[in-house]
Coordinates of C-alpha atoms and ligand atoms in Angstrom, one line a residue:
X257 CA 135.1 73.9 -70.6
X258 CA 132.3 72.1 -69.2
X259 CA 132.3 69.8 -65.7
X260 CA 130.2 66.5 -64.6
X261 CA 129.8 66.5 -61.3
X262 CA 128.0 64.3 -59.1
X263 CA 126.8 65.1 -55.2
X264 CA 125.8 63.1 -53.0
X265 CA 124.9 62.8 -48.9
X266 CA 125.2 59.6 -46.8
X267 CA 124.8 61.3 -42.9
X268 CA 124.6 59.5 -39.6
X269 CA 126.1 60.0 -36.5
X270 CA 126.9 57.3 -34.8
X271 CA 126.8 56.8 -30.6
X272 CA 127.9 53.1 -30.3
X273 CA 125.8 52.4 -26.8
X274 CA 122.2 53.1 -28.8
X275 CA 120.1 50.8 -30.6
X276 CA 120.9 50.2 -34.7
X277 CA 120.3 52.0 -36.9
X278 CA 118.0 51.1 -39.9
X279 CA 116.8 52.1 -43.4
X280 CA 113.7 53.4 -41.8
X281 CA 115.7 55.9 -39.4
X282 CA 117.2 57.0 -42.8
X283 CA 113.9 57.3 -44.3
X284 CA 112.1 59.2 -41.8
X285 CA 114.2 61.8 -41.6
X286 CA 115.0 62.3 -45.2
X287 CA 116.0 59.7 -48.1
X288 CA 115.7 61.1 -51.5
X289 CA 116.9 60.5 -54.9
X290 CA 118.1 61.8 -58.4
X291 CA 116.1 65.3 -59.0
X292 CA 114.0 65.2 -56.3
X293 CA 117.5 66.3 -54.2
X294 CA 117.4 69.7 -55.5
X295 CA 113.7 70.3 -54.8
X296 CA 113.5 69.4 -51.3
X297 CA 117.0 70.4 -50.0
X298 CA 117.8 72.7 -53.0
X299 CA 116.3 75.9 -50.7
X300 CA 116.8 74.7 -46.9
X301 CA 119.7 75.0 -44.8
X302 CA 121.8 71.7 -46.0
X303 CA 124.9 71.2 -47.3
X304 CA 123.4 70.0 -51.0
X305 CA 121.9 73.7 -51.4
X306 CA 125.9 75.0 -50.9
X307 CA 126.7 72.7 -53.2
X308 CA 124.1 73.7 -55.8
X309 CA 124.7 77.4 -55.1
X310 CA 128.4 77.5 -56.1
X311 CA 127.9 74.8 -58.8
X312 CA 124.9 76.1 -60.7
X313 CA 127.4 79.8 -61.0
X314 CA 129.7 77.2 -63.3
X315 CA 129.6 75.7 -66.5
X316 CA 128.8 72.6 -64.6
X317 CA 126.4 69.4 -65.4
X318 CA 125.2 68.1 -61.8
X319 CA 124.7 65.1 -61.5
X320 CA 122.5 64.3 -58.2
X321 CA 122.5 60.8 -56.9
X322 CA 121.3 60.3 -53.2
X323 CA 120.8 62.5 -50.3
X324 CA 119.9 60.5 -47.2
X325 CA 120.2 61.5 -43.1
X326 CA 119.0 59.7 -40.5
X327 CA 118.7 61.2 -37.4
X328 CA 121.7 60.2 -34.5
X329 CA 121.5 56.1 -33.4
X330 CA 123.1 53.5 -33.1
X331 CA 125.6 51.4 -35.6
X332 CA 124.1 51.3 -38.9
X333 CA 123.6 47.7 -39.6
X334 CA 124.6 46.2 -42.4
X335 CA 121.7 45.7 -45.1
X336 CA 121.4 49.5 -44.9
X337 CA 125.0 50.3 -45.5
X338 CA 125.4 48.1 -48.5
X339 CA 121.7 49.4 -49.6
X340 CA 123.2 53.3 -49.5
X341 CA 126.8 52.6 -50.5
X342 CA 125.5 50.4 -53.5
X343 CA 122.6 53.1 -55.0
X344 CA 125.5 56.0 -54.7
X345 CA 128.6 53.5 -56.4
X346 CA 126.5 51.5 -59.3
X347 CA 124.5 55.1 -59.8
X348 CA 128.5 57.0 -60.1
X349 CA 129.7 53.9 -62.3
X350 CA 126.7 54.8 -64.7
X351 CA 128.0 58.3 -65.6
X352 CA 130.6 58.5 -68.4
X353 CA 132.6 61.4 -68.2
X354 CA 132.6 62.1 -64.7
X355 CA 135.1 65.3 -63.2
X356 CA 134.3 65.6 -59.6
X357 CA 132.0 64.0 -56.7
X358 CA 131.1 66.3 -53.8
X359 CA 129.3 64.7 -51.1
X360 CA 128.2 65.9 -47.8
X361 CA 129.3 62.7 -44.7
X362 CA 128.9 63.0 -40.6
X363 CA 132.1 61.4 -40.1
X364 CA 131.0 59.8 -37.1
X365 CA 129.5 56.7 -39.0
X366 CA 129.5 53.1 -37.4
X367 CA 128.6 50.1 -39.1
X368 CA 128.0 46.7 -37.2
X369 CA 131.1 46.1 -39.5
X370 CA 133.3 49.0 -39.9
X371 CA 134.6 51.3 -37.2
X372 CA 134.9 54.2 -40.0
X373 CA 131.8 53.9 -41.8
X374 CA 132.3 57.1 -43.9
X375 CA 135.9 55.8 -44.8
X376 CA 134.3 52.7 -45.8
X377 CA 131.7 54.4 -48.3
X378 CA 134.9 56.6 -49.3
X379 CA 136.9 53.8 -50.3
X380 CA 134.1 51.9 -52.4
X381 CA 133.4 55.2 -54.2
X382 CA 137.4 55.2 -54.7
X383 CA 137.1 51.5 -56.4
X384 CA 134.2 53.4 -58.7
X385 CA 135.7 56.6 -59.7
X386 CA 139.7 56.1 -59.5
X387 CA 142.5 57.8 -57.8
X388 CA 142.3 60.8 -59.9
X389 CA 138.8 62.2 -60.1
X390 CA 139.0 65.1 -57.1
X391 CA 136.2 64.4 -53.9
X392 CA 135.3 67.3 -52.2
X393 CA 134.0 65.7 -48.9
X394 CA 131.9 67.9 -45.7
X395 CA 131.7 66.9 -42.6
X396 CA 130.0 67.4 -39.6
X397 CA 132.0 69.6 -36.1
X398 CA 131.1 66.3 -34.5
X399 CA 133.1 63.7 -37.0
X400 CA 136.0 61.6 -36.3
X401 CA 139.1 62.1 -38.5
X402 CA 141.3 59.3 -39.8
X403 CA 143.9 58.7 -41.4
X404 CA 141.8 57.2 -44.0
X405 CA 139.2 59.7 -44.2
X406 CA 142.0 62.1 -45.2
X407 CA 143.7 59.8 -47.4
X408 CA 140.5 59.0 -49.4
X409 CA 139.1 62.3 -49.7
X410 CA 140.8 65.3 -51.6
X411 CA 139.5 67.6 -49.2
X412 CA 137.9 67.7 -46.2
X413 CA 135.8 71.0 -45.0
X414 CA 133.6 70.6 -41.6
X415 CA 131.4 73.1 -39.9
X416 CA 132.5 75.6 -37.6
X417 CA 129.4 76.2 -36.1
X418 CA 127.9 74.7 -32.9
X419 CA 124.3 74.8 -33.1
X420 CA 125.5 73.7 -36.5
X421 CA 124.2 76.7 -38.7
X422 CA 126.6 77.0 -41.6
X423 CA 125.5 73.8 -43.1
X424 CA 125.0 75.7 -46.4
X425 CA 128.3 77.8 -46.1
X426 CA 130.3 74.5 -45.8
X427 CA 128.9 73.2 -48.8
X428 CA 129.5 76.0 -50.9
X429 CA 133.3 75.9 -48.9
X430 CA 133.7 72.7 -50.2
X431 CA 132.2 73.1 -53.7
X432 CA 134.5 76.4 -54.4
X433 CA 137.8 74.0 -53.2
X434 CA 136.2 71.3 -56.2
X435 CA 135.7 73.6 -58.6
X436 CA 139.6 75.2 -58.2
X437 CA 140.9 71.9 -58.6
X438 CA 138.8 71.2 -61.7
X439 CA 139.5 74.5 -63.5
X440 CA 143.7 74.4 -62.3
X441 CA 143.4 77.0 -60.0
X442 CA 144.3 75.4 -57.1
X443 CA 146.3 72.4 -55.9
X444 CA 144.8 71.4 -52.1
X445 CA 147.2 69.4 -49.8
X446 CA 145.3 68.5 -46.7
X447 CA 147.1 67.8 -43.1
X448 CA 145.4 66.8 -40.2
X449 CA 146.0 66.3 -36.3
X450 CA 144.7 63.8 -34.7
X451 CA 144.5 65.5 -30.7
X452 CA 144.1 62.8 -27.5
X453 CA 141.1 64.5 -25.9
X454 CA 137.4 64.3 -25.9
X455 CA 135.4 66.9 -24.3
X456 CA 131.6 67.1 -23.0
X457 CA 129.6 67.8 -25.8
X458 CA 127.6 70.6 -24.4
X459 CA 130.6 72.7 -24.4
X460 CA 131.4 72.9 -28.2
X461 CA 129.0 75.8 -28.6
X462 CA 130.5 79.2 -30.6
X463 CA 127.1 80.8 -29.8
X464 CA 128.0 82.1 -26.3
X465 CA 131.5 83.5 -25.5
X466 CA 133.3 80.8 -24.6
X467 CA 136.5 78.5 -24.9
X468 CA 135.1 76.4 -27.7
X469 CA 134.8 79.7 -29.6
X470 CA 138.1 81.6 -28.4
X471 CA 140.0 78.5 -30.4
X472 CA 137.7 78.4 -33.2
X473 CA 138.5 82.1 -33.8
X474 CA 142.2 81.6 -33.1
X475 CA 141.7 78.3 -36.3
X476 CA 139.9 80.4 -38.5
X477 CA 142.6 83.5 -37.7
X478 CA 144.9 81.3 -39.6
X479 CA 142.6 80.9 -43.3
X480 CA 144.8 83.5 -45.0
X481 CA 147.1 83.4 -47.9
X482 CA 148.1 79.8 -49.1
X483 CA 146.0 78.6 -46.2
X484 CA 142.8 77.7 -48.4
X485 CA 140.5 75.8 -45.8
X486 CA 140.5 74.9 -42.4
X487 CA 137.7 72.8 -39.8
X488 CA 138.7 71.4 -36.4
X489 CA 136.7 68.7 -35.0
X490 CA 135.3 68.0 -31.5
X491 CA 134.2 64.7 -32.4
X492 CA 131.2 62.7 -31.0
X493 CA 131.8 61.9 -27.7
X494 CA 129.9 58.4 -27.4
X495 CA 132.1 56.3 -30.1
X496 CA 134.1 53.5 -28.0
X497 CA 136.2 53.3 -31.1
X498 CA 139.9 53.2 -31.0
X499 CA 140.7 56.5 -33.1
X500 CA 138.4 58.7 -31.1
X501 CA 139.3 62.0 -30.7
X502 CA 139.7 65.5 -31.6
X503 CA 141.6 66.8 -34.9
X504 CA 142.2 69.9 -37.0
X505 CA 142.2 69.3 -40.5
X506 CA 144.1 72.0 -42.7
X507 CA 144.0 72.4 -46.3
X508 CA 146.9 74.5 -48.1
X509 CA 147.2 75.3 -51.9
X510 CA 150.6 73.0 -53.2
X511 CA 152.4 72.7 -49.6
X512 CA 152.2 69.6 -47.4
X513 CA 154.3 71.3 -45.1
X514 CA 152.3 74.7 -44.7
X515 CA 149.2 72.9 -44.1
X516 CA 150.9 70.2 -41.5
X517 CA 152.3 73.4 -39.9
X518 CA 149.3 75.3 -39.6
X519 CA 147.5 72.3 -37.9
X520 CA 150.2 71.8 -35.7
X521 CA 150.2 75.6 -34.0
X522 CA 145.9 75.1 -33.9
X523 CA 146.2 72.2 -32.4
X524 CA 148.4 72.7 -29.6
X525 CA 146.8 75.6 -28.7
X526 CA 143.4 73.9 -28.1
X527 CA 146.1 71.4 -26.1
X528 CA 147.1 74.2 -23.9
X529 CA 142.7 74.8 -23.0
X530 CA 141.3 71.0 -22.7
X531 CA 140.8 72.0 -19.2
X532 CA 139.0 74.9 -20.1
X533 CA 137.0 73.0 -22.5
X534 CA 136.0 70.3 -20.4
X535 CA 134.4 72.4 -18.0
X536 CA 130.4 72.1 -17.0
X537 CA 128.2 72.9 -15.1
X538 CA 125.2 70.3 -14.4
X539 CA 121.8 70.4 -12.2
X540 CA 120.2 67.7 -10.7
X541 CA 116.7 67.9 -12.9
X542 CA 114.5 68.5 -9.2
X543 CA 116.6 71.1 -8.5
X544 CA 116.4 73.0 -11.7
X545 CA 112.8 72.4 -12.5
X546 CA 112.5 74.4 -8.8
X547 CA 114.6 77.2 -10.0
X548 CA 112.9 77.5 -13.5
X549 CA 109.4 77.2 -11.8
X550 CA 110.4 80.5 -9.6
X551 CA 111.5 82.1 -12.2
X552 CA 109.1 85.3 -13.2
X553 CA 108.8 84.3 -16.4
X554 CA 109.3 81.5 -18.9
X555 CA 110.3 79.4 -20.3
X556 CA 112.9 78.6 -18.7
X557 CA 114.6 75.6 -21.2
X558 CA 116.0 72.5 -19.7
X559 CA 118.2 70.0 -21.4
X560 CA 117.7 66.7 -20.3
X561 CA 121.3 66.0 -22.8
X562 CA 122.3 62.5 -21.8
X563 CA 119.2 61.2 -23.3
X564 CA 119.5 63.9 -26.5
X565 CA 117.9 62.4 -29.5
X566 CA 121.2 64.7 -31.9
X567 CA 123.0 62.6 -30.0
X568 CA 122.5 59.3 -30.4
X569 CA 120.1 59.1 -27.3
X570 CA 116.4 57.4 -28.2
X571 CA 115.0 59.6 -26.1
X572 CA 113.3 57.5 -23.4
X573 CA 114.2 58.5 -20.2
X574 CA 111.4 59.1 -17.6
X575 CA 114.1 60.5 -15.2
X576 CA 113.3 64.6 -15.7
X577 CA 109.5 63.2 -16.0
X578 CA 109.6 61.5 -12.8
X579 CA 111.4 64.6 -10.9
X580 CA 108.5 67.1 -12.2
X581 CA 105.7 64.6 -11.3
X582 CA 107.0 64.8 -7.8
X583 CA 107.1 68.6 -7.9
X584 CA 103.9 68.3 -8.9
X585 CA 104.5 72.0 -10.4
X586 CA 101.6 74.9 -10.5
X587 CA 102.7 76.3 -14.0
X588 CA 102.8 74.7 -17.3
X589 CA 105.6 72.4 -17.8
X590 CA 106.6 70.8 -21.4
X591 CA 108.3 67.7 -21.4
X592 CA 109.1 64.6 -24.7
X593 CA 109.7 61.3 -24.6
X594 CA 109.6 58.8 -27.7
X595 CA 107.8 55.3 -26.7
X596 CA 106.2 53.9 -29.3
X597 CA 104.2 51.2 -27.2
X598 CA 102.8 53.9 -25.1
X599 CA 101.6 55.8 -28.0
X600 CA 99.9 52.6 -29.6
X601 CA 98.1 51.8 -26.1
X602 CA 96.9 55.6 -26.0
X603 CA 95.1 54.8 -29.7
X604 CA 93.5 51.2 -28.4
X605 CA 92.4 53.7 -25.4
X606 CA 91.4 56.6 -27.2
X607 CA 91.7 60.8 -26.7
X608 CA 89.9 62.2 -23.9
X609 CA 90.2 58.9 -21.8
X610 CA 92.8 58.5 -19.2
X611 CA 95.7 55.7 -19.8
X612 CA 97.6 54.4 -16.9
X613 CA 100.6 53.0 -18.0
X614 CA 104.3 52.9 -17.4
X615 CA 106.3 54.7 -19.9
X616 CA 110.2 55.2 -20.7
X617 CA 113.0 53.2 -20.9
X618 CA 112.3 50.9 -23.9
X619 CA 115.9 50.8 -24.7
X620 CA 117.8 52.6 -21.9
X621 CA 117.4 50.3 -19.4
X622 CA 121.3 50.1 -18.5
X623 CA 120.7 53.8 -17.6
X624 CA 117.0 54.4 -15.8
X625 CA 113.8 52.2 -15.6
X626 CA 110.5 53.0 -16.6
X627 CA 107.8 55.0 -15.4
X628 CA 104.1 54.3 -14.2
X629 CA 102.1 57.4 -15.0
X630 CA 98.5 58.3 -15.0
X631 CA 97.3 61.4 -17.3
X632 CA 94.4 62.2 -19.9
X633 CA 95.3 61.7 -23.4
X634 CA 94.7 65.0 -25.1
X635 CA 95.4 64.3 -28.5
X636 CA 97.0 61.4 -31.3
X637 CA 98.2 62.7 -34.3
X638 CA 100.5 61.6 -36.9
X639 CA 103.0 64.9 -36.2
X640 CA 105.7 66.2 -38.7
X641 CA 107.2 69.9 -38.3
X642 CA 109.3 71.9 -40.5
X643 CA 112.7 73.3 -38.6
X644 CA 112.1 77.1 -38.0
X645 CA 115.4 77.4 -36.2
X646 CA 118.9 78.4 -38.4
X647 CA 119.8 74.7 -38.5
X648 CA 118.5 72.8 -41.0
X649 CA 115.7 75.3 -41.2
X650 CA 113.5 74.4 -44.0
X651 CA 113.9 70.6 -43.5
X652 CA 110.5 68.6 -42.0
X653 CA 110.8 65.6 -39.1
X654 CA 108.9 63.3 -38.6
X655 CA 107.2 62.2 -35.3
X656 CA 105.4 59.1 -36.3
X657 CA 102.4 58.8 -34.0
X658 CA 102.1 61.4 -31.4
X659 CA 100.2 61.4 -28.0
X660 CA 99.4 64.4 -25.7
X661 CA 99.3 63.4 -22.3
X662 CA 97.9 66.0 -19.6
X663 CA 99.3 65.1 -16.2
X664 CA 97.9 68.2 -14.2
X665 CA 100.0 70.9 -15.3
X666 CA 102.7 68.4 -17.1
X667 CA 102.2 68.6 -20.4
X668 CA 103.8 65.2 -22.3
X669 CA 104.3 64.3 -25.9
X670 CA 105.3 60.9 -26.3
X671 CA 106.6 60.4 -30.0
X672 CA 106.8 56.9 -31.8
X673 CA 110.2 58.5 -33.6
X674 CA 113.2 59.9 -31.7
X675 CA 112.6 63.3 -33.5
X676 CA 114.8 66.0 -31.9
X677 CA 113.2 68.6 -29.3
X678 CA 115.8 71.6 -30.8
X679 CA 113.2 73.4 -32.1
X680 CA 109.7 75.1 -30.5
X681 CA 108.3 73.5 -33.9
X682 CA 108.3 69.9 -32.0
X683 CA 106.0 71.2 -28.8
X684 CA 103.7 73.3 -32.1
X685 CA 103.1 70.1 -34.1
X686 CA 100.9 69.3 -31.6
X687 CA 99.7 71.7 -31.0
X688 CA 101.4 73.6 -27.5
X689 CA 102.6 77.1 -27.7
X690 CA 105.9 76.3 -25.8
X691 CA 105.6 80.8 -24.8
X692 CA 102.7 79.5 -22.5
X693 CA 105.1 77.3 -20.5
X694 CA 107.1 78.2 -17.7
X695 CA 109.4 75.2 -18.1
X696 CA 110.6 73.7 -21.5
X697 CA 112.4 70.1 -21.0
X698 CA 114.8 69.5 -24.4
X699 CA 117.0 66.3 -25.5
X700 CA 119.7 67.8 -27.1
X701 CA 123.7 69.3 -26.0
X702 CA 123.7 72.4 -28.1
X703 CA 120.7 72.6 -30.8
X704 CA 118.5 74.4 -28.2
X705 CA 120.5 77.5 -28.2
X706 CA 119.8 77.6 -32.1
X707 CA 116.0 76.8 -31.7
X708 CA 115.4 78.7 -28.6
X709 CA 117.9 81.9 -28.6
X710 CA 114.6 84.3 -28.8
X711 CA 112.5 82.3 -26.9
X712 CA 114.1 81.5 -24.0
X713 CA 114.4 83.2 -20.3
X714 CA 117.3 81.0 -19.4
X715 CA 119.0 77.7 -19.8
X716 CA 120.4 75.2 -17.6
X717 CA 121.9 71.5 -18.3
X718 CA 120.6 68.5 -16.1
X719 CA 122.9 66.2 -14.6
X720 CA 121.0 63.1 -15.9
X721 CA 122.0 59.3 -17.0
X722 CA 121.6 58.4 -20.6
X723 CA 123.4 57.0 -23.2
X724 CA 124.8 60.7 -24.0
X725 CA 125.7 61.7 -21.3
X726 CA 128.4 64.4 -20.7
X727 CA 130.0 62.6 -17.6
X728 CA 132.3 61.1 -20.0
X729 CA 135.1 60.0 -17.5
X730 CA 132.5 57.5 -16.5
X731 CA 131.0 56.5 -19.3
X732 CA 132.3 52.4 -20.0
X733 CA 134.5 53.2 -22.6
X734 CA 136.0 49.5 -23.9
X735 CA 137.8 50.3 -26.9
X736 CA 139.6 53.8 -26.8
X737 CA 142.9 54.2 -27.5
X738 CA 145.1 55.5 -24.1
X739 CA 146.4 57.4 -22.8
X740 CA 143.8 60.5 -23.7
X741 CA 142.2 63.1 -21.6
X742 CA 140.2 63.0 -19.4
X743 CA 141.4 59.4 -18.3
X744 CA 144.4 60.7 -17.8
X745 CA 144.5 63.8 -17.2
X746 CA 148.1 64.1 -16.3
X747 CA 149.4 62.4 -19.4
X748 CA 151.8 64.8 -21.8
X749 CA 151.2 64.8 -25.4
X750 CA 154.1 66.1 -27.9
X751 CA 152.8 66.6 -31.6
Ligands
ZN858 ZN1 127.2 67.7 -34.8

C-alpha cells in the first residue's frame, strides 16, 4: 500500500532579550521550497535528508513543502510567522490523500504573539490535517517541551547530540516511528517530564566526558524493548517564558504507563546531578588571551559565549576585542564581530585605507558599549561558507558584506549577518587560515568543539556580558515560573 507524506521544517530558536527576528534572518540562512528541498538539504547533514533516507526505502509519495531556518534571534515577529505557517498549511490543505506530515521544529520558537511558537504552527497544521493523520515532529536538544507540544504532535524525537551532529539520525528516528504508525506496526504513546532546572548552556556537551553525557547514556540505556524512542531536553536557557525548563520526552509502543514511567526514573536521575550540571568554569577574556598567547602553539580557541550568534546573541560585543587591543599581542589573533554600519563605512572608505571608527554594540547596549578602533581595511567581500564541521556540514551561511580589519597583529572580520563562528570555514571565507593564529575568538556555547575538535590546542570559555550569557542566576528573568533551580537552589521537587 502506498503513503503521501508531506515534510516540512519551520526552525528558529528563540532567546527573548535579542532583537526580532525577520523573514530575511529566515532567508539568509536557508528558505526553500517544493523540490528544491531535496536538492539543497537532500545530501547535507539536516534533518530533511533523515527524512528522505528512510522514506524514499518505502512505498512512499513525498510530498515536500517548506524547509526554512533562520539562524538564533530574537521573537519572530508576526508577518513572518503567518508568512511560514500560511505557505506550509494552505500548501498541506492542497494535497488530497494525505497519510502522514513529518516536519523538523526548534522547539524554542517565540513569536511577538505566542510564547510556544512551534505549538502554535502545530495547532494550525492540526486545523489542516485533523486529529487523525499521525505527525512525526523533531526537535532540537535545545527546545522547550509543553504540554501542547506533546499533545499536538504524535511523536516527538530530539537530538542527543551536543555539538548537535545527529541532525540526520533524528530525522531518519523520527521518519521510522511515522512510517510504523502508517503501516500498523506500531502504536507510539509519548510521556514527557517537565524538570524545574535550567543549566548553563556550555555544559550540555556529550563530546567530552562529562555530566551532560553520563545522563544521556543513562536515557538512552533505557531505548529497549517496548521503549521505542526517547530525547531529553536541556532547553534554551535565554527564554523568560513561563514553561521554561528541562524535560524528557519518552515514547513507548501502546503503554501510557511504560513510557510515563521510563521518564520518570530519567528524569529524576538528572534531578539527583543539577549540581553537577550547572558547573563552569569561566575566564576573564584578558586573562585568557594571556594564557593562549603563551601557549607554544595554537590556536588556542576562545568562546566569547554570552554574545554566541547559535544562541540568540547578534554578535556585537567589542568586549574580547577591547581586552586583546590592550594586550596588544605579538602573534596573530582572530577575532568576529557583526556591525553592519561599520562594514558599510569601510566600503565608502575603501580596502587598503585605514577607517577609524567605533564598532560593536549596535544592539547590545544593555550589556557593553561600543568600541573606537583604528585598523587598515584589508579586504570587503560579499562572504558565504559551506559548514565543513559534522553539524550541518554541507549547508552554506551567509555573511552579507564582510570587512577585514588589520589592527597590528588583530586580525577582525566584521560581518553584516550574525553568521556563526563554529566553523574554521567563517575565518577561510575571507580568506585567514585560522592554523596561522595563535588565538581563535568564537561566538558560540558548544558548536566550537564540533568545528574545531582537530584544530584546536585548547579551549577555554570567557566570562563575558551578552545577551547569552551562562551566568544565568543573574540574568533578569521576568516571567519564569518558581520555584526552579538555580533561584532556588534549595527548593525540593517530587515528580
Ligand atoms: Zn541547539
Amino acid at each position: 500500500m502506498s503513503f503521501t507524506v508531506a515534510i516540512a521544517e519551520v526552525k528558529q530558536e528563540t532567546n527573548t532579550s535579542a532583537p526580532p527576528t525577520t523573514l530575511k534572518d529566515f532567508e539568509d540562512f536557508h528558505l526553500f521550497y517544493g523540490d528544491q528541498i531535496k536538492t539543497v538539504l537532500g545530501d547535507v547533514n539536516s534533518e530533511i535528508a533523515g527524512f528522505y533516507e528512510v522514506l524514499s526505502k518505502e512505498d512512499v509519495e513525498i510530498v515536500p513543502i517548506i524547509a526554512t531556518f533562520a539562524v538564533s534571534g530574537g521573537p519572530v515577529n508576526t508577518n513572518s510567522f503567518e508568512y511560514l505557517v500560511s505557505y506550509l498549511t494552505e500548501n498541506l490543505s492542497k494535497i488530497e490523500r494525505l497519510d502522514g506530515l513529518l516536519i523538523a521544529l526548534h522547539g524554542a520558537l517565540v513569536t511577538d504573539h505566542f510564547h510556544d511558537g512551534d505549538s502554535e504552527l502545530l495547532r494550525r497544521v492540526r486545523e489542516v490535517v485533523g486529529t487523525d493523520i499521525p505527525i512525526s515532529v523533531t526537535m532540537d536538544l535545545h527546545g522547550n517541551i509543553t504540554k501542547s507540544k506533546v499533545e499536538l504532535a504524535t511523536t516527538i524525537s530530539g537530538f542527543h547530540t551536543c555539538p548537535h551532529v545527529d541532525l540526520k539520525e533524528t530525522g531518519a528516528r523520527a521518519a521510522k516511528l511515522l512510517m510504523g504508525v502508517l503501516k500498523k506496526e506500531i502504536n507510539p504513546r509519548m510521556e514527557f517530564v517537565k524538570i524545574p532546572l535550567v543549566v548553563p548552556a556550555s555544559n550540555h556537551i556529550d563530546f567530552e566526558p562529562g555530566t551532560y553525557k553520563e545522563v544521556l547514556d543513562f536515557a538512552l540505556s533505557k531505548v529497549a524493548n517496548q521503549i521505542l524512542d526517547l530525547s531529553l531536553f536541556t532547553v534554551q536557557p535565554w527564554l523568560d517564558i513561563e514553561e521554561l525548563g528541562w524535560a524528557v520526552v519518552v515514547i513507548a509502543n501502546n503503554s501510557r504507563e511504560e513510557a510515563a514511567a521510563t521518564a520518570k526514573i530519567i528524569a529524576s536521575n538528572i534531578w539527583q546531578k543539577r549540581e553537577l550540571l550547572s558547573f563552569t568554569e569561566l575566564l576573564d577574556p584578558g586573562e585568557a588571551i594571556a594564557l593562549a598567547l603563551n601557549q607554544e602553539s595554537g590556536p588556542i580557541v576562545l568562546s566569547d559565549l554570552a554574545d554566541g550568534t547559535m544562541a540568540g546573541s547578534p554578535g556585537d560585543s567589542p568586549v574580547v576585542l577591547r581586552a586583546a587591543i590592550e594586550i596588544a599581542p605579538k602573534k596573530k589573533v582572530f577575532i568576529s564581530i557583526c556591525d553592519p554600519e561599520f562594514v558599510k563605512k569601510a566600503e565608502a572608505i575603501g580596502s587598503g585605507e585605514t577607517i577609524a571608527s567605533e564598532i560593536g554594540a549596535t544592539w547590545g547596549r544593555n550589556f557593553y558599549q561600543p568600541l573606537k578602533i583604528s585598523g587598515q581595511i584589508i579586504s570587503i567581500t560579499n562572504a558565504e561558507f559551506t559548514f565543513t564541521q559534522k553539524s550541518y556540514l554541507g549547508m552554506k551561511m551567509q555573511m552579507g558584506m564582510t570587512a577585514l580589519i588589520k589592527i597590528s597583529n588583530i586580525y577582525l572580520v566584521v560581518t553584516s549577518n550574525p553568521a556563526t563562528t563554529t566553523d574554521p570555514a567563517y575565518y577561510a571565507a575571507v580568506g585567514l587560515d585560522v592554523l596561522e593564529a595563535q588565538v581563535v575568538v568564537v561566538k558560540t556555547h558548544a558548536g566550537f568543539r564540533d568545528g574545531y575538535r582537530n584544530i584546536a590546542k585548547g579551549f577555554y570559555l570567557l566570562n563575558t556580558p551578552g545577551m547569552s550569557s551562562d551566568d544565568i542566576k543573574n540574568l533578569p528573568y521576568k516571567n519564569i515560573e518558581r520555584p526552579k533551580y538555580p533561584w532556588d537552589a534549595k527548593m525540593n521537587w517530587k515528580i
